[in-house]
Amino acid sequence: MGAVAERAVVIGASIGGLAAAATLASRFDLVRVLDRDALPGTARDRRGVPHGMHPHALLISGRLGLEELFPGITEELIAGGAVPFDPGLDVLTVQMGGRRVRFPTGLRGISLSRAYLERVVRSRVGALPNVEITEKADVCGLTGEAGRVTGVRVESGEDIAADLVVDATGRGGRSNGWLERLECPAPVAVTVRGDVGYTTQLLRRSPGDLPEGGRLTLIAGVPPRQKRAGVAFPIEGDRWVITVGGWHGDHAPLDPKGYADFAAGLPAPYIADLLARCEPLGEREARKFPAALRRYFERLRVVPAGYVALGDAICSFNPVYSQGMTVAVLEALELGRSLDRFGRASEGMARSYYRAVGALVDTPWKMATGGDFMYPETTGPKPAGTDLLNRYVRQVMLACHVSPRVHRTMIEVQHMLAPPAALLHPAMLVRTLWSARRSSEGAAAG
């Protein structure tokens, strides 16, 4: 593919920023990635990823998106220690008072740390001949004029010209002020406050740590009465990453006994058993995520040419739902398609990109905020029909206890391989309600 322009700049070497750089590399003569951090040469957490130690799930659609950008990366990650798993067979999922039925799907997920994934992706991007990654480069503003961005300014005083600037600075970026100084309006933003807090511990991992051949476990209570959840993901280096926490103040403490007691309060014993049996590695780390944030760039009446946002700069999801990295990768692929349609980084290209990304974000946003709104304490704009949809989602979760077909469809929706409408097909709706009745009767009998 020929270059659509000469120079592109990506602000931020996150997973989304790196995916964007790979997308742009086949469409621009030169791509520069600028990050304010010192970028480690090994799989270590860094300051710019404050939640880096905590579990980061790459959904299957995100893995396939990375594979499109970097052929062979799945096998490379597995060779370096990432753990492959079948989401229907290998995951012990306890939710809505029961455990999901287990069966082989033929689908393939991988479990690994955020730091390891970022290092491998950064290595792939750095090997592209027309991409330059610059660390310790703190972008402090955009250059340009009303309606047009022409580059970025870094703290050192250097101006870097660009035909397209991709803002992957995350939810804490300063782009609102940057755009307003160029007489470009900032997008409307909404927040949904779930007051999530969680605490993470690394453990030594050995074969057979989980029962029944399980490779991962996800445990959640029955909302709104039970607010706790926990996960145990296997990652490279023969380690477990264990996180327990909850919504609206039901947060796990840092001290060992309090942490273990909190895990023992989950509705299944898998995580508590791991904590009792496996060797701890390092100290626990606690984080809070007060609110999810979405910025509606697709609603702007004035869209600057030469600039697009991506990843958490558009939408920062509640991390409990593990959607952020995948959505960022899919947005990067959509950026490439928008550039191909328009042939240049015009206002029309940016507007088309934001419309497509807005539609892409709608589904995971509604799924995540819908989950948050299962708790009456959650505040923020509630999409119409959320309560009705949540009542049906409860039935789907109950049906997953007994029906492989419903569970398979739920997996495909959660991994963004199928639209939520797949769960609303008349035949699926009948199967869901019938299966949910079987599950609830079994739970009541137990």
Coordinates of C-alpha atoms in Angstrom, one line a residue:
M1 CA 0.0 0.0 0.0
G2 CA 1.4 3.4 -0.9
A3 CA 1.8 6.1 1.6
V4 CA -1.1 8.5 2.0
A5 CA 1.2 11.2 3.5
E6 CA 4.7 11.7 4.7
R7 CA 4.7 12.0 8.5
A8 CA 2.5 10.7 11.4
V9 CA 3.1 11.2 15.2
V10 CA 1.6 8.9 17.8
I11 CA 1.5 10.3 21.3
G12 CA 1.8 7.4 23.8
A13 CA 3.5 3.9 23.5
S14 CA 0.6 2.1 25.0
I15 CA -0.9 -1.0 23.4
G16 CA -3.3 1.3 21.5
G17 CA -0.5 3.7 20.5
L18 CA 1.7 0.9 19.3
A19 CA -1.1 -0.8 17.3
A20 CA -1.8 2.6 15.7
A21 CA 1.8 3.0 14.8
A22 CA 1.8 -0.4 13.1
T23 CA -1.4 0.6 11.2
L24 CA 0.2 3.9 10.1
A25 CA 3.5 2.3 9.1
S26 CA 2.1 1.0 5.8
R27 CA 0.4 4.3 5.1
F28 CA 3.0 7.0 6.0
D29 CA 6.6 7.4 5.0
L30 CA 7.6 8.0 8.7
V31 CA 5.8 7.3 12.0
R32 CA 7.2 8.7 15.2
V33 CA 5.9 7.3 18.6
L34 CA 6.6 9.6 21.5
D35 CA 6.2 8.6 25.1
R36 CA 7.0 10.5 28.3
D37 CA 8.2 7.4 30.1
A38 CA 11.5 5.6 30.0
L39 CA 10.5 2.5 28.2
P40 CA 11.9 -0.7 29.7
G41 CA 13.7 -3.2 27.7
T42 CA 12.2 -6.1 29.7
A43 CA 8.7 -6.9 30.8
R44 CA 8.5 -4.5 33.7
D45 CA 5.7 -2.2 34.8
R46 CA 6.2 1.5 34.1
R47 CA 4.9 4.7 35.5
G48 CA 2.7 5.5 32.6
V49 CA 0.7 2.4 33.2
P50 CA -0.4 2.8 36.8
H51 CA -2.6 -0.3 36.8
G52 CA 0.1 -2.4 35.0
M53 CA 0.6 -5.0 37.8
H54 CA -3.1 -5.8 37.8
P55 CA -4.6 -8.4 35.4
H56 CA -5.0 -7.3 31.8
A57 CA -7.1 -9.7 29.7
L58 CA -6.7 -9.5 25.9
L59 CA -10.0 -10.6 24.5
I60 CA -10.0 -13.1 21.6
S61 CA -11.0 -10.4 19.1
G62 CA -8.1 -8.3 20.4
R63 CA -5.7 -11.1 19.9
L64 CA -6.9 -11.6 16.3
G65 CA -6.5 -7.9 15.7
L66 CA -2.9 -8.0 16.9
E67 CA -2.3 -11.0 14.7
E68 CA -3.6 -9.0 11.7
L69 CA -1.1 -6.3 12.5
F70 CA 1.8 -8.6 13.6
P71 CA 1.5 -12.0 11.9
G72 CA 2.8 -14.8 14.2
I73 CA 2.6 -12.8 17.4
T74 CA 0.3 -15.2 19.2
E75 CA 2.8 -18.1 18.9
E76 CA 5.6 -15.7 19.8
L77 CA 3.8 -14.7 23.0
I78 CA 3.1 -18.3 23.9
A79 CA 6.7 -19.3 23.3
G80 CA 7.7 -16.6 25.8
G81 CA 5.4 -17.9 28.5
A82 CA 1.8 -16.6 27.7
V83 CA -0.7 -19.3 28.6
P84 CA -3.2 -20.4 26.0
F85 CA -6.7 -21.4 27.0
D86 CA -10.1 -22.4 25.7
P87 CA -12.6 -20.0 27.3
G88 CA -15.3 -22.6 27.5
L89 CA -13.2 -25.5 28.8
D90 CA -10.3 -24.0 30.8
V91 CA -12.0 -21.2 32.8
L92 CA -13.7 -21.9 36.1
T93 CA -16.3 -19.1 36.0
V94 CA -18.6 -18.7 39.0
Q95 CA -21.3 -16.1 38.5
M96 CA -24.9 -15.5 39.5
G97 CA -24.8 -18.2 42.2
G98 CA -23.4 -21.1 40.1
R99 CA -20.6 -22.2 37.8
R100 CA -20.8 -22.0 34.1
V101 CA -20.9 -25.3 32.3
R102 CA -17.6 -26.3 30.8
F103 CA -17.1 -27.6 27.2
P104 CA -14.6 -27.2 24.4
T105 CA -15.2 -24.3 22.0
G106 CA -12.2 -24.4 19.7
L107 CA -11.6 -20.8 20.5
R108 CA -8.2 -19.7 21.7
G109 CA -7.4 -17.0 24.3
I110 CA -4.0 -16.2 25.8
S111 CA -3.3 -15.0 29.4
L112 CA -0.2 -12.9 30.1
S113 CA 0.9 -9.7 31.9
R114 CA 0.4 -6.3 30.4
A115 CA 4.1 -5.6 30.7
Y116 CA 5.1 -8.7 28.7
L117 CA 2.5 -8.0 26.0
E118 CA 3.6 -4.4 25.7
R119 CA 7.3 -5.4 25.5
V120 CA 6.7 -7.8 22.6
V121 CA 4.4 -5.4 20.7
R122 CA 6.9 -2.6 21.2
S123 CA 9.7 -4.8 19.9
R124 CA 7.6 -5.6 16.8
V125 CA 6.8 -2.0 16.2
G126 CA 10.4 -0.9 16.8
A127 CA 11.5 -3.3 14.1
L128 CA 9.5 -1.6 11.4
P129 CA 11.9 0.3 9.2
N130 CA 9.9 3.6 9.1
V131 CA 8.9 3.8 12.7
E132 CA 10.9 5.6 15.4
I133 CA 10.0 5.2 19.1
T134 CA 11.3 8.0 21.3
E135 CA 11.1 7.7 25.1
K136 CA 11.2 10.5 27.6
A137 CA 9.5 12.8 25.1
D138 CA 6.8 14.7 27.0
V139 CA 4.3 16.2 24.5
C140 CA 2.9 19.5 26.0
G141 CA 0.7 20.7 23.1
L142 CA -0.5 20.6 19.5
T143 CA 0.6 22.9 16.8
G144 CA -1.6 24.1 14.0
E145 CA -4.4 26.6 13.4
A146 CA -8.2 26.7 13.8
G147 CA -9.6 23.5 12.4
R148 CA -6.2 21.9 11.6
V149 CA -3.5 20.2 13.6
T150 CA -0.1 20.2 12.0
G151 CA 2.1 18.5 14.7
V152 CA 3.1 18.4 18.3
R153 CA 5.3 20.4 20.7
V154 CA 7.4 18.6 23.3
E155 CA 8.7 20.0 26.6
S156 CA 12.1 20.5 25.2
G157 CA 10.7 23.2 23.0
E158 CA 10.9 21.1 19.7
D159 CA 8.0 21.2 17.3
I160 CA 7.5 18.0 15.3
A161 CA 5.5 18.4 12.2
A162 CA 3.0 15.7 11.2
D163 CA 0.2 15.2 8.7
L164 CA -1.6 13.2 11.3
V165 CA -1.4 13.1 15.1
V166 CA -2.8 10.2 17.0
D167 CA -3.6 10.9 20.6
A168 CA -3.1 7.7 22.7
T169 CA -2.4 9.5 25.9
G170 CA -5.1 7.8 27.9
R171 CA -7.9 9.2 30.0
G172 CA -5.5 11.5 31.9
G173 CA -4.2 13.2 28.8
R174 CA -4.4 16.9 28.3
S175 CA -6.0 17.0 24.8
N176 CA -9.1 19.0 25.8
G177 CA -6.9 22.0 26.5
W178 CA -4.7 21.4 23.5
L179 CA -7.7 21.4 21.2
E180 CA -9.3 24.4 22.8
R181 CA -6.2 26.4 22.2
L182 CA -6.6 25.7 18.5
E183 CA -10.2 26.8 18.7
C184 CA -11.4 23.2 18.4
P185 CA -14.2 22.2 20.8
A186 CA -13.6 19.4 23.3
P187 CA -16.0 16.5 23.1
V188 CA -18.8 16.0 25.6
A189 CA -17.8 13.5 28.3
V190 CA -19.9 11.3 30.5
T191 CA -18.9 9.3 33.6
V192 CA -20.4 6.3 35.2
R193 CA -19.3 6.0 38.8
G194 CA -19.0 2.5 40.2
D195 CA -16.4 3.1 42.9
V196 CA -14.4 0.0 42.1
G197 CA -11.3 -0.9 44.1
Y198 CA -9.1 -4.0 43.9
T199 CA -5.9 -5.4 45.3
T200 CA -3.5 -7.7 43.4
Q201 CA -0.9 -10.3 44.5
L202 CA 1.5 -12.3 42.5
L203 CA 2.0 -16.0 43.4
R204 CA 4.2 -18.8 42.3
R205 CA 2.3 -21.1 39.9
S206 CA 2.6 -24.9 39.6
P207 CA 0.7 -27.5 37.5
G208 CA -2.6 -28.5 39.1
D209 CA -3.0 -25.5 41.3
L210 CA -6.6 -25.2 40.2
P211 CA -9.0 -28.2 40.4
E212 CA -10.5 -30.1 37.5
G213 CA -7.8 -29.0 35.0
G214 CA -8.8 -25.3 35.2
R215 CA -6.3 -22.8 33.9
L216 CA -8.1 -19.6 35.0
T217 CA -10.8 -18.6 37.4
L218 CA -13.3 -15.7 37.5
I219 CA -15.5 -15.4 40.5
A220 CA -18.4 -12.9 41.0
G221 CA -21.2 -12.6 43.4
V222 CA -24.9 -12.0 42.8
P223 CA -25.6 -8.3 42.5
P224 CA -26.7 -6.1 44.1
R225 CA -26.4 -8.0 47.4
Q226 CA -22.9 -9.3 46.7
K227 CA -20.4 -6.7 45.5
R228 CA -17.2 -8.8 45.4
A229 CA -15.3 -10.3 42.5
G230 CA -12.0 -12.0 41.9
V231 CA -9.8 -13.4 39.2
A232 CA -6.7 -15.7 39.0
F233 CA -4.9 -15.4 35.7
P234 CA -1.8 -17.5 34.8
I235 CA 1.0 -15.3 33.3
E236 CA 4.5 -15.8 32.0
G237 CA 7.2 -16.8 34.5
D238 CA 5.1 -19.5 36.1
R239 CA 3.1 -17.0 38.1
W240 CA -0.4 -16.3 39.1
V241 CA -1.8 -12.8 39.1
I242 CA -4.6 -12.7 41.7
T243 CA -6.9 -9.8 42.0
V244 CA -9.9 -9.4 44.4
G245 CA -12.0 -6.4 44.9
G246 CA -15.5 -5.0 44.5
W247 CA -17.9 -2.1 43.8
H248 CA -19.0 0.7 46.0
G249 CA -16.6 0.5 48.9
D250 CA -16.3 -3.3 49.2
H251 CA -12.5 -3.2 48.5
A252 CA -9.9 -5.7 49.5
P253 CA -7.3 -4.6 52.1
L254 CA -3.6 -4.8 51.7
D255 CA -2.6 -6.7 54.9
P256 CA -2.2 -10.5 54.3
K257 CA -4.8 -11.7 56.7
G258 CA -7.4 -9.1 55.6
Y259 CA -6.7 -9.9 52.0
A260 CA -7.1 -13.7 52.5
D261 CA -10.2 -13.1 54.6
F262 CA -11.7 -11.0 51.8
A263 CA -10.9 -13.7 49.2
A264 CA -12.5 -16.3 51.5
G265 CA -15.7 -14.2 51.3
L266 CA -16.0 -14.8 47.5
P267 CA -18.7 -17.3 46.5
A268 CA -16.2 -20.0 45.4
P269 CA -13.0 -21.2 47.1
Y270 CA -10.6 -21.3 44.2
I271 CA -8.8 -18.0 44.8
A272 CA -8.7 -18.4 48.6
D273 CA -7.2 -21.9 48.1
L274 CA -4.5 -20.5 45.8
L275 CA -3.6 -17.8 48.4
A276 CA -3.3 -20.5 51.1
R277 CA -1.2 -22.9 49.1
C278 CA 1.0 -20.9 46.7
E279 CA 4.2 -18.9 47.5
P280 CA 3.6 -15.1 47.4
L281 CA 5.9 -13.1 45.1
G282 CA 6.4 -9.5 46.3
E283 CA 3.9 -7.2 47.9
R284 CA 0.3 -6.6 47.2
E285 CA -0.8 -3.5 45.3
A286 CA -4.2 -1.7 45.6
R287 CA -5.8 0.5 43.1
K288 CA -9.1 2.3 42.8
F289 CA -11.1 3.1 39.7
P290 CA -13.8 5.6 40.7
A291 CA -15.6 5.9 37.3
A292 CA -15.7 4.9 33.7
L293 CA -15.3 7.8 31.2
R294 CA -16.5 8.2 27.6
R295 CA -15.8 11.1 25.4
Y296 CA -18.1 11.5 22.4
F297 CA -15.9 12.7 19.6
E298 CA -18.5 11.4 17.1
R299 CA -20.9 14.2 18.3
L300 CA -18.5 17.1 17.5
R301 CA -19.8 19.5 15.0
V302 CA -16.3 20.8 14.3
V303 CA -13.7 18.0 13.9
P304 CA -10.0 19.1 13.4
A305 CA -8.2 17.7 10.5
G306 CA -4.9 16.0 11.2
Y307 CA -5.8 14.7 14.6
V308 CA -7.6 11.7 16.0
A309 CA -7.9 10.2 19.5
L310 CA -7.7 6.5 20.3
G311 CA -8.0 4.1 23.2
D312 CA -8.6 5.5 26.7
A313 CA -8.5 9.0 25.3
I314 CA -11.9 8.1 23.8
C315 CA -13.3 5.7 26.4
S316 CA -11.9 4.4 29.6
F317 CA -13.8 1.3 30.7
N318 CA -14.2 -0.2 34.1
P319 CA -11.2 -2.5 34.1
V320 CA -13.2 -5.3 35.7
Y321 CA -14.6 -6.1 32.2
S322 CA -11.2 -6.4 30.5
Q323 CA -12.2 -4.5 27.3
G324 CA -9.7 -1.6 27.1
M325 CA -6.7 -3.1 25.2
T326 CA -9.0 -5.0 22.8
V327 CA -11.0 -1.9 21.9
A328 CA -7.8 0.1 21.4
V329 CA -6.5 -2.5 18.9
L330 CA -9.8 -2.6 17.0
E331 CA -9.8 1.2 16.9
A332 CA -6.3 1.2 15.4
L333 CA -7.5 -1.2 12.6
E334 CA -10.5 1.1 12.0
L335 CA -8.1 4.1 11.7
G336 CA -6.4 2.2 8.8
R337 CA -9.7 1.6 7.1
S338 CA -10.7 5.2 7.4
L339 CA -7.4 6.4 6.0
D340 CA -7.8 4.0 3.1
R341 CA -11.3 5.3 2.3
F342 CA -10.2 9.0 2.2
G343 CA -6.6 8.7 1.2
R344 CA -5.5 11.5 3.5
A345 CA -5.8 12.7 7.1
S346 CA -8.7 15.1 6.3
E347 CA -11.6 16.4 8.4
G348 CA -13.8 13.9 6.6
M349 CA -11.5 11.1 7.5
A350 CA -11.5 12.0 11.1
R351 CA -15.3 12.3 11.2
S352 CA -15.7 8.9 9.5
Y353 CA -13.2 7.4 11.9
Y354 CA -15.1 8.8 15.0
R355 CA -18.4 7.5 13.7
A356 CA -17.0 4.0 13.2
V357 CA -15.3 4.1 16.6
G358 CA -18.4 5.4 18.3
A359 CA -20.3 2.4 17.0
L360 CA -17.5 0.1 18.0
V361 CA -17.4 1.5 21.5
D362 CA -21.2 1.4 22.0
T363 CA -21.4 -2.3 22.6
P364 CA -18.6 -2.7 25.3
W365 CA -19.7 0.5 26.9
K366 CA -23.3 -0.6 27.3
M367 CA -22.1 -4.0 28.5
A368 CA -19.8 -2.6 31.1
T369 CA -22.0 0.2 32.3
G370 CA -24.9 -2.2 32.3
G371 CA -23.0 -4.4 34.7
D372 CA -22.2 -1.4 36.9
F373 CA -25.8 -0.4 37.0
M374 CA -26.7 -3.7 38.5
Y375 CA -25.8 -1.9 41.7
P376 CA -28.2 0.9 42.7
E377 CA -25.4 3.0 44.1
T378 CA -23.9 3.5 40.7
T379 CA -24.4 7.0 39.3
G380 CA -24.2 8.5 35.8
P381 CA -26.3 8.6 32.7
K382 CA -28.1 5.2 32.4
P383 CA -28.8 4.2 28.8
A384 CA -32.5 3.6 28.1
G385 CA -33.6 0.1 28.6
T386 CA -30.6 -0.8 30.9
D387 CA -32.8 -2.2 33.7
L388 CA -34.8 -4.4 31.3
L389 CA -31.6 -5.6 29.6
N390 CA -30.0 -6.4 32.9
R391 CA -32.9 -8.6 33.9
Y392 CA -32.4 -10.6 30.7
V393 CA -28.6 -10.7 31.2
R394 CA -29.3 -12.3 34.6
Q395 CA -31.2 -15.0 32.8
V396 CA -28.4 -15.5 30.3
M397 CA -25.9 -15.9 33.1
L398 CA -28.1 -18.5 34.8
A399 CA -28.5 -20.3 31.5
C400 CA -24.7 -20.5 31.2
H401 CA -24.7 -22.8 34.2
V402 CA -26.4 -25.6 32.2
S403 CA -26.5 -24.8 28.5
P404 CA -23.3 -25.0 26.4
R405 CA -25.1 -23.3 23.5
V406 CA -26.0 -20.3 25.5
H407 CA -22.6 -20.2 27.2
R408 CA -20.9 -20.4 23.8
T409 CA -22.9 -17.4 22.5
M410 CA -22.1 -15.5 25.7
I411 CA -18.4 -16.1 25.3
E412 CA -18.6 -14.9 21.7
V413 CA -20.4 -11.7 22.8
Q414 CA -18.0 -11.1 25.7
H415 CA -14.9 -11.5 23.5
M416 CA -16.5 -9.2 20.9
L417 CA -16.7 -11.9 18.3
A418 CA -20.5 -11.6 17.9
P419 CA -22.9 -8.7 18.5
P420 CA -25.1 -8.7 21.6
A421 CA -28.1 -9.3 19.2
A422 CA -26.9 -12.9 19.0
L423 CA -28.3 -13.4 22.5
L424 CA -31.7 -11.9 21.4
H425 CA -32.4 -14.2 18.5
P426 CA -35.8 -15.8 19.2
A427 CA -34.5 -19.3 19.3
M428 CA -31.7 -18.2 21.7
L429 CA -34.1 -16.3 23.9
V430 CA -36.3 -19.4 24.3
R431 CA -33.3 -21.6 25.1
T432 CA -32.0 -19.0 27.5
L433 CA -35.2 -18.7 29.5
W434 CA -35.8 -22.4 29.6
S435 CA -32.2 -23.1 30.7
A436 CA -32.3 -20.3 33.3
R437 CA -35.3 -21.9 34.9
R438 CA -33.4 -25.2 35.2
S439 CA -30.5 -23.5 36.8
S440 CA -32.5 -21.4 39.2
E441 CA -34.5 -24.5 40.3
G442 CA -31.2 -26.4 40.9
A443 CA -29.7 -23.5 42.9
A444 CA -32.9 -23.2 45.0
A445 CA -32.8 -26.9 45.6
G446 CA -29.2 -26.7 46.7

